[in-house]
Tab-separated table of C-alpha atoms and ligand atoms in Angstrom:
chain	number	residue	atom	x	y	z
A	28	UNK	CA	-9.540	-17.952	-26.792
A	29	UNK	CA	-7.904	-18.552	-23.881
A	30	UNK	CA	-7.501	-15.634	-21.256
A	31	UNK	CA	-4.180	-16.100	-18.313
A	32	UNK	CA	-3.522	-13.189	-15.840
A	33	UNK	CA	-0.034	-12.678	-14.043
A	34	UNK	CA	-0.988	-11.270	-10.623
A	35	UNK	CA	2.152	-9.250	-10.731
A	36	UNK	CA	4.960	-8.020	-13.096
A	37	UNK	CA	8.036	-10.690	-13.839
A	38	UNK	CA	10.062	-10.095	-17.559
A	39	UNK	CA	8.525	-13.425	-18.988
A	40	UNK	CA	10.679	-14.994	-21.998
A	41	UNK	CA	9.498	-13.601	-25.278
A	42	UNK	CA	8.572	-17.026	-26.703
A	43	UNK	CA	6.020	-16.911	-23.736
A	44	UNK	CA	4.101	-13.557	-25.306
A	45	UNK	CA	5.588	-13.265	-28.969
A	46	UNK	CA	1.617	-15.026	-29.914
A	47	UNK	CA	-0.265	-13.647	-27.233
A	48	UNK	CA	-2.160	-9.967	-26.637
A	49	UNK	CA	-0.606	-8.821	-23.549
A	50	UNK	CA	-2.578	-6.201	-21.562
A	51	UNK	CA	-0.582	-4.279	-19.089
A	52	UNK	CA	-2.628	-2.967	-16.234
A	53	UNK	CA	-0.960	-0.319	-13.666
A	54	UNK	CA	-4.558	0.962	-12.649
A	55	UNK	CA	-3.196	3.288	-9.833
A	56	UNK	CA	-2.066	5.083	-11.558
A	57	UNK	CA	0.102	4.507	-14.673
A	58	UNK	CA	-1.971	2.759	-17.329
A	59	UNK	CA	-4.885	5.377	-16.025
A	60	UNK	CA	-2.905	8.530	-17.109
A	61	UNK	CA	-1.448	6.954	-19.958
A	62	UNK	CA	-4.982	6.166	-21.548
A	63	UNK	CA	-6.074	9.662	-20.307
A	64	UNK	CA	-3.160	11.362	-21.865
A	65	UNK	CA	-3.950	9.450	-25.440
A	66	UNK	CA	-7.551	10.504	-24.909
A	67	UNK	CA	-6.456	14.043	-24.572
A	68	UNK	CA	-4.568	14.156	-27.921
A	69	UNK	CA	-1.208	13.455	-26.966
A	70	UNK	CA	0.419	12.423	-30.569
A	71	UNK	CA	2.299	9.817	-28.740
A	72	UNK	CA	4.252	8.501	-25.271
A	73	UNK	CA	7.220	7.647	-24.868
A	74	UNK	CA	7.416	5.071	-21.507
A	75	UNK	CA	10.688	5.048	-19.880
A	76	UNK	CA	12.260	2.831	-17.597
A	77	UNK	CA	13.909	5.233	-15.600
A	78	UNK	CA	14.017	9.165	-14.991
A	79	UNK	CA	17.820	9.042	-16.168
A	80	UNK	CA	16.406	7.656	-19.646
A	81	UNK	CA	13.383	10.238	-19.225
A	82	UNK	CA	15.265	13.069	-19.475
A	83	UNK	CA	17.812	11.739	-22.278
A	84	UNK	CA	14.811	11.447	-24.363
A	85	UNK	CA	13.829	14.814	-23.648
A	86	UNK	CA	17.125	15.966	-24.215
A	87	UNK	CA	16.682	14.681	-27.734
A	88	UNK	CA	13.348	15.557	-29.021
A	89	UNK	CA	13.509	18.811	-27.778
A	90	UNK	CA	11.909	20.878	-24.625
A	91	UNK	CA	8.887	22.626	-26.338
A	92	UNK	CA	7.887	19.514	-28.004
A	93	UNK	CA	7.727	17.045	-24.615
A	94	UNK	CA	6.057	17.170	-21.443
A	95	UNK	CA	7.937	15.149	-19.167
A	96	UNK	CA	5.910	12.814	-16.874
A	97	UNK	CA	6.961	10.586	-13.976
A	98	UNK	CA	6.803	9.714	-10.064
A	99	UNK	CA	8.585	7.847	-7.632
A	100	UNK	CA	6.579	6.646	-4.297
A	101	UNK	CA	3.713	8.362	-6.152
A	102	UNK	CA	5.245	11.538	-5.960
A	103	UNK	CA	5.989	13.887	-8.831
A	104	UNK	CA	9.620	13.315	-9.962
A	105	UNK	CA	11.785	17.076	-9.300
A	106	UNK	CA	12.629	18.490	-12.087
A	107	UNK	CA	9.454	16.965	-14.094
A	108	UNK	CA	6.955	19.087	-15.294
A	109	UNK	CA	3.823	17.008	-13.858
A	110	UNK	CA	3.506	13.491	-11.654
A	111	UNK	CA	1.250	10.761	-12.371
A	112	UNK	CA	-1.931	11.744	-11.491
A	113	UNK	CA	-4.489	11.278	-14.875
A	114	UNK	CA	-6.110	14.333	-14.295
A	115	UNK	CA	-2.481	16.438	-15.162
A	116	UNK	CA	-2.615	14.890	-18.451
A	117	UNK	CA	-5.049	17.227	-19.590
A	118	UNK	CA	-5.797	18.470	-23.190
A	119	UNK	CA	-4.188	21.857	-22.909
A	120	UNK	CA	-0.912	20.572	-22.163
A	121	UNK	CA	-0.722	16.816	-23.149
A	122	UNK	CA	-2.527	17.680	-26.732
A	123	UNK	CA	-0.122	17.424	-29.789
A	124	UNK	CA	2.617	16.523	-27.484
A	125	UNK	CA	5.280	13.794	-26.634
A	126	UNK	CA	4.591	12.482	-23.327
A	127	UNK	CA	7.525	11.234	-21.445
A	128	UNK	CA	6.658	9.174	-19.071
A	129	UNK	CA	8.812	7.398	-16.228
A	130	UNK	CA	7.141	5.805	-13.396
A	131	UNK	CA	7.977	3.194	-10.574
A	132	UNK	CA	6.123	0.048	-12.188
A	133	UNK	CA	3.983	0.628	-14.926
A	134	UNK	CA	6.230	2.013	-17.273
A	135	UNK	CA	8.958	-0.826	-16.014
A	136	UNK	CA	6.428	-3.109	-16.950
A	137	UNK	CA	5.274	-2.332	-20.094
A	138	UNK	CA	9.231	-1.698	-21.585
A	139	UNK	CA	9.421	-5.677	-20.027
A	140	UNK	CA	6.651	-6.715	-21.627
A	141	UNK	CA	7.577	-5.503	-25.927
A	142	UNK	CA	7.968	-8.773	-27.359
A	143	UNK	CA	4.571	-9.116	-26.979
A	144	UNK	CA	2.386	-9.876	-30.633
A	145	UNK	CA	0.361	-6.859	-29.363
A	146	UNK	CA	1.045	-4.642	-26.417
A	147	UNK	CA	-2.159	-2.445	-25.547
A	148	UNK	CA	-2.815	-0.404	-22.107
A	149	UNK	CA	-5.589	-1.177	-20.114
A	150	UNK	CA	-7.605	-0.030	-16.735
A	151	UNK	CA	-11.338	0.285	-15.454
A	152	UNK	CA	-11.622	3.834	-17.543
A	153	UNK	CA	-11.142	1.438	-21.346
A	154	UNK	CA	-11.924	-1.763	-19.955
A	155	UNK	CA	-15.002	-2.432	-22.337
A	156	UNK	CA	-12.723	-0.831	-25.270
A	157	UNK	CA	-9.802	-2.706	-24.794
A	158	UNK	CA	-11.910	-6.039	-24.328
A	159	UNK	CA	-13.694	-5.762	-27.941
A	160	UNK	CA	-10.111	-5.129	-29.327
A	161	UNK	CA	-8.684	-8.216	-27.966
A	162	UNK	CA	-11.600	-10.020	-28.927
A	163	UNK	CA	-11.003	-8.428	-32.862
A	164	UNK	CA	-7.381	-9.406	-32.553
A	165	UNK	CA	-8.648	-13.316	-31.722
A	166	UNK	CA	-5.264	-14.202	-30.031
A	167	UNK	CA	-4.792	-15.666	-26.775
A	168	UNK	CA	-4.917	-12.972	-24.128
A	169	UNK	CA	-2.472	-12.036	-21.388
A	170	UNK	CA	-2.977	-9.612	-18.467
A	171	UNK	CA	-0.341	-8.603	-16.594
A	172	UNK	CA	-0.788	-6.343	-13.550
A	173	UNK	CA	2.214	-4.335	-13.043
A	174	UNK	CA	2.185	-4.784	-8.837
A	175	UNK	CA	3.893	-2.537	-6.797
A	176	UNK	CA	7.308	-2.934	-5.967
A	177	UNK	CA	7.313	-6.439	-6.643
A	178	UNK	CA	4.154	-7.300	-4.922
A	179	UNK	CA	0.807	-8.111	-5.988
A	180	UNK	CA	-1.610	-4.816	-5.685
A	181	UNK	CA	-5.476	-5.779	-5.076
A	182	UNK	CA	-6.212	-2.377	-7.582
A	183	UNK	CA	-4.662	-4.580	-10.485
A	184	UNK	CA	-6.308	-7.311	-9.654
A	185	UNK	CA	-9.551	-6.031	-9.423
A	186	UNK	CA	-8.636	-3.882	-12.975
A	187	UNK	CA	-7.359	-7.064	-14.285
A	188	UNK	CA	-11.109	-9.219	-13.014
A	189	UNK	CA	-13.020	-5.951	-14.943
A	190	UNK	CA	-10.799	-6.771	-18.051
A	191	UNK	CA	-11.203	-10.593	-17.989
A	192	UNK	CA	-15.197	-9.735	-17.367
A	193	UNK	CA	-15.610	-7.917	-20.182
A	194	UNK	CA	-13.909	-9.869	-22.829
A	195	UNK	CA	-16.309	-12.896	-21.624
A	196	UNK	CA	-19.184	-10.766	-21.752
A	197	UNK	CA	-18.598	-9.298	-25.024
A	198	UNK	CA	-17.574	-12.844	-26.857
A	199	UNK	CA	-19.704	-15.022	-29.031
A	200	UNK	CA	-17.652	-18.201	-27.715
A	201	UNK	CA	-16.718	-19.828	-24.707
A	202	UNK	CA	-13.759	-18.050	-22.988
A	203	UNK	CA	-11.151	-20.343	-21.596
A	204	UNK	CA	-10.340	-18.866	-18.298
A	205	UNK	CA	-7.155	-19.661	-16.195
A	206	UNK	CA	-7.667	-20.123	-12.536
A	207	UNK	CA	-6.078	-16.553	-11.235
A	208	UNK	CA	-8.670	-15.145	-14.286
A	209	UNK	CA	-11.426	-16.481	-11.925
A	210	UNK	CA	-10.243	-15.101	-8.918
A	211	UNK	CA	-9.592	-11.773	-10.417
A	212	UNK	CA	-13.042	-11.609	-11.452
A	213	UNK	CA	-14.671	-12.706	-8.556
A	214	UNK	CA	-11.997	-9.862	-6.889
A	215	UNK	CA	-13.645	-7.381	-9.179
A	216	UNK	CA	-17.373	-8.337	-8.576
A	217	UNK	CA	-16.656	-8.050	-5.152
A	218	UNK	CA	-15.640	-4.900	-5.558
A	219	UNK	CA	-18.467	-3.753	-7.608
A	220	UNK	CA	-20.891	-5.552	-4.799
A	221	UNK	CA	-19.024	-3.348	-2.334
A	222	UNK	CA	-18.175	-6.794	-0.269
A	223	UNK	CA	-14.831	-5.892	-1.460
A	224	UNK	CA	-13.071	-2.752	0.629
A	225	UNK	CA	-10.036	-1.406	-1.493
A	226	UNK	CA	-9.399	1.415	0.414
A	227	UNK	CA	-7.831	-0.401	3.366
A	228	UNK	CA	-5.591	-2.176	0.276
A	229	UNK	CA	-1.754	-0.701	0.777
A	230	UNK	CA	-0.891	0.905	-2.206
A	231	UNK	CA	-4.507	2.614	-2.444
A	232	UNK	CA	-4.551	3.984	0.819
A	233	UNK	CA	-0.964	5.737	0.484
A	234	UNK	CA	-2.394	7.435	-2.366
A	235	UNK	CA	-4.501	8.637	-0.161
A	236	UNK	CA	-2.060	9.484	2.447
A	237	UNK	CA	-0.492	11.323	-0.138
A	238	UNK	CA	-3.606	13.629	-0.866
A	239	UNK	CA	-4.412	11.381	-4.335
A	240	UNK	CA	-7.354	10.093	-3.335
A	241	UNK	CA	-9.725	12.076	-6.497
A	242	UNK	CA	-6.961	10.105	-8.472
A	243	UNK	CA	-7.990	6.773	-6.946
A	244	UNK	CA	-11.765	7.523	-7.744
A	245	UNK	CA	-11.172	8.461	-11.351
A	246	UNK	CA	-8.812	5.320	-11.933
A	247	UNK	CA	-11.837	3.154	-11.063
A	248	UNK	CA	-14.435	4.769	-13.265
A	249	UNK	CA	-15.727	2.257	-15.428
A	250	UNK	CA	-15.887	2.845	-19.434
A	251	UNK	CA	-15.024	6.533	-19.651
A	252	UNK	CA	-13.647	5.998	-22.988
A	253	UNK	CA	-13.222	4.167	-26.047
A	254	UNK	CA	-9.049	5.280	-26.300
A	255	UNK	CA	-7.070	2.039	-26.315
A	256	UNK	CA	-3.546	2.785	-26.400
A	257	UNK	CA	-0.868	0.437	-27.845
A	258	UNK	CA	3.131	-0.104	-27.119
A	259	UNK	CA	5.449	-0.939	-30.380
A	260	UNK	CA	8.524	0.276	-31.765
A	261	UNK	CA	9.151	2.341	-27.657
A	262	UNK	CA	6.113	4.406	-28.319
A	263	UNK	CA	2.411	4.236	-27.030
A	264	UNK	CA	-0.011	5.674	-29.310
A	265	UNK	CA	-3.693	5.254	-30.257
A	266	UNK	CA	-4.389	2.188	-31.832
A	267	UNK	CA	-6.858	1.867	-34.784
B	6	LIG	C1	3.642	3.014	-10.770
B	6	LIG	O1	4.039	2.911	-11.947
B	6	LIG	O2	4.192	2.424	-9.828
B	6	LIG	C2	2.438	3.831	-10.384
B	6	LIG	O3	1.656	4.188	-11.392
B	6	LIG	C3	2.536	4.527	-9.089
B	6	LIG	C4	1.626	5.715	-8.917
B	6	LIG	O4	2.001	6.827	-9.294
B	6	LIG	O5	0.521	5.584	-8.397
């Protein structure tokens, strides 16, 4: 198995993926609250690429059926009836529901990314999880961090490295790694060694800014859960 990381989200040609597992990482903060939000009992999530699309959606499914999901500069979307922080995707609201979800790059990224053989959501919260799965699934793996705003974001790097860490761990073979796999983990085990300091990193510290910083500490819990969450047919749901 071979593992290749994209250090930032670019629509790749679908002959590229269409034999691959592709894991999309958006660690701050939209792969975090999807997996939460699947944890919590959501019966599935619809990702949007924009709020326009969002609220069609709605629209159609029906109000009492949806919660509708979504920031832009981190910010809760108006009109929406929670942001993107994980810990709003709570069981009371999220459970038995259809998520909605539009945010600035994650959900972008994973609509880009459906011709993938598999599609599954990952971050530091399912990183062991979603590593035995791709391991099960025995195809070459792809991580793709999502970025922010069309640059590369240190969080999804380091989420990315965790990934990449725990697929080698957790395999019987030799992994083949691609050079930006190696950096990534050495970007994570940095981190973990605390010679790494995210917090100065740009996207990161305007969460903080923003008064998200809990949100940046739960996004880079490690192995909270088991949930691995999987994109086909425009819907996210648990996969099994
Ligand atoms: C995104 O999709 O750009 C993010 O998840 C931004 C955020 O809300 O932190």
């Amino acid at each position: 198995m071979r593992i290749d990381t994209l250090p930032q989200y670019t629509k790749l040609p679908s002959n590229h993926i269409s034999n691959c597992t592709v894991i999309v990482v958006d660690v701050l903060r939209a792969s975090t609250s999807i997996i939460t939000a699947v944890q919590n009992g959501a019966q599935q999530i619809v990702p949007t690429a924009d709020a326009g699309e969002a609220a069609a959606v709605v629209g159609r499914l029906g109000l009492r059926d949806c919660v509708l999901a979504g920031e832009r500069g981190g910010e809760k979307l108006s009109g929406f009836d929670i942001g993107n922080s994980p810990s709003e995707f709570s069981k009371s609201l999220v459970g038995g529901k259809t998520v909605v979800i539009s945010t600035t790059n994650g959900t972008v990224a994973i609509h880009g990314l459906s011709s993938a053989k598999t599609l599954l959501i990952g971050g530091m919260i399912n990183k062991t999880a979603i590593a035995k799965k791709a391991l099960e699934l025995k195809n070459d793996v792809l991580i793709v961090c999502a970025g922010t705003d069309g640059n590369v974001s240190a969080d999804d790097i380091c989420a990315a490295g965790a990934i990449a860490d725990a697929i080698v761990n957790n395999s019987d073979e030799t992994v083949d790694l691609t050079d930006f796999t190696r950096v990534s983990i050495a970007l994570y085990k940095d981190l973990h060694d605390e010679r790494f300091d995210l917090s100065k990193t740009r996207h990161f510290s305007r969460l903080v800014e923003l008064g998200f910083e809990k949100d940046t500490e739960l996004c880079f819990e490690e192995d909270v859960t088991d949930v691995v969450p999987v994109y086909a047919n425009g819907i996210i749901t648990l996969f099994r």
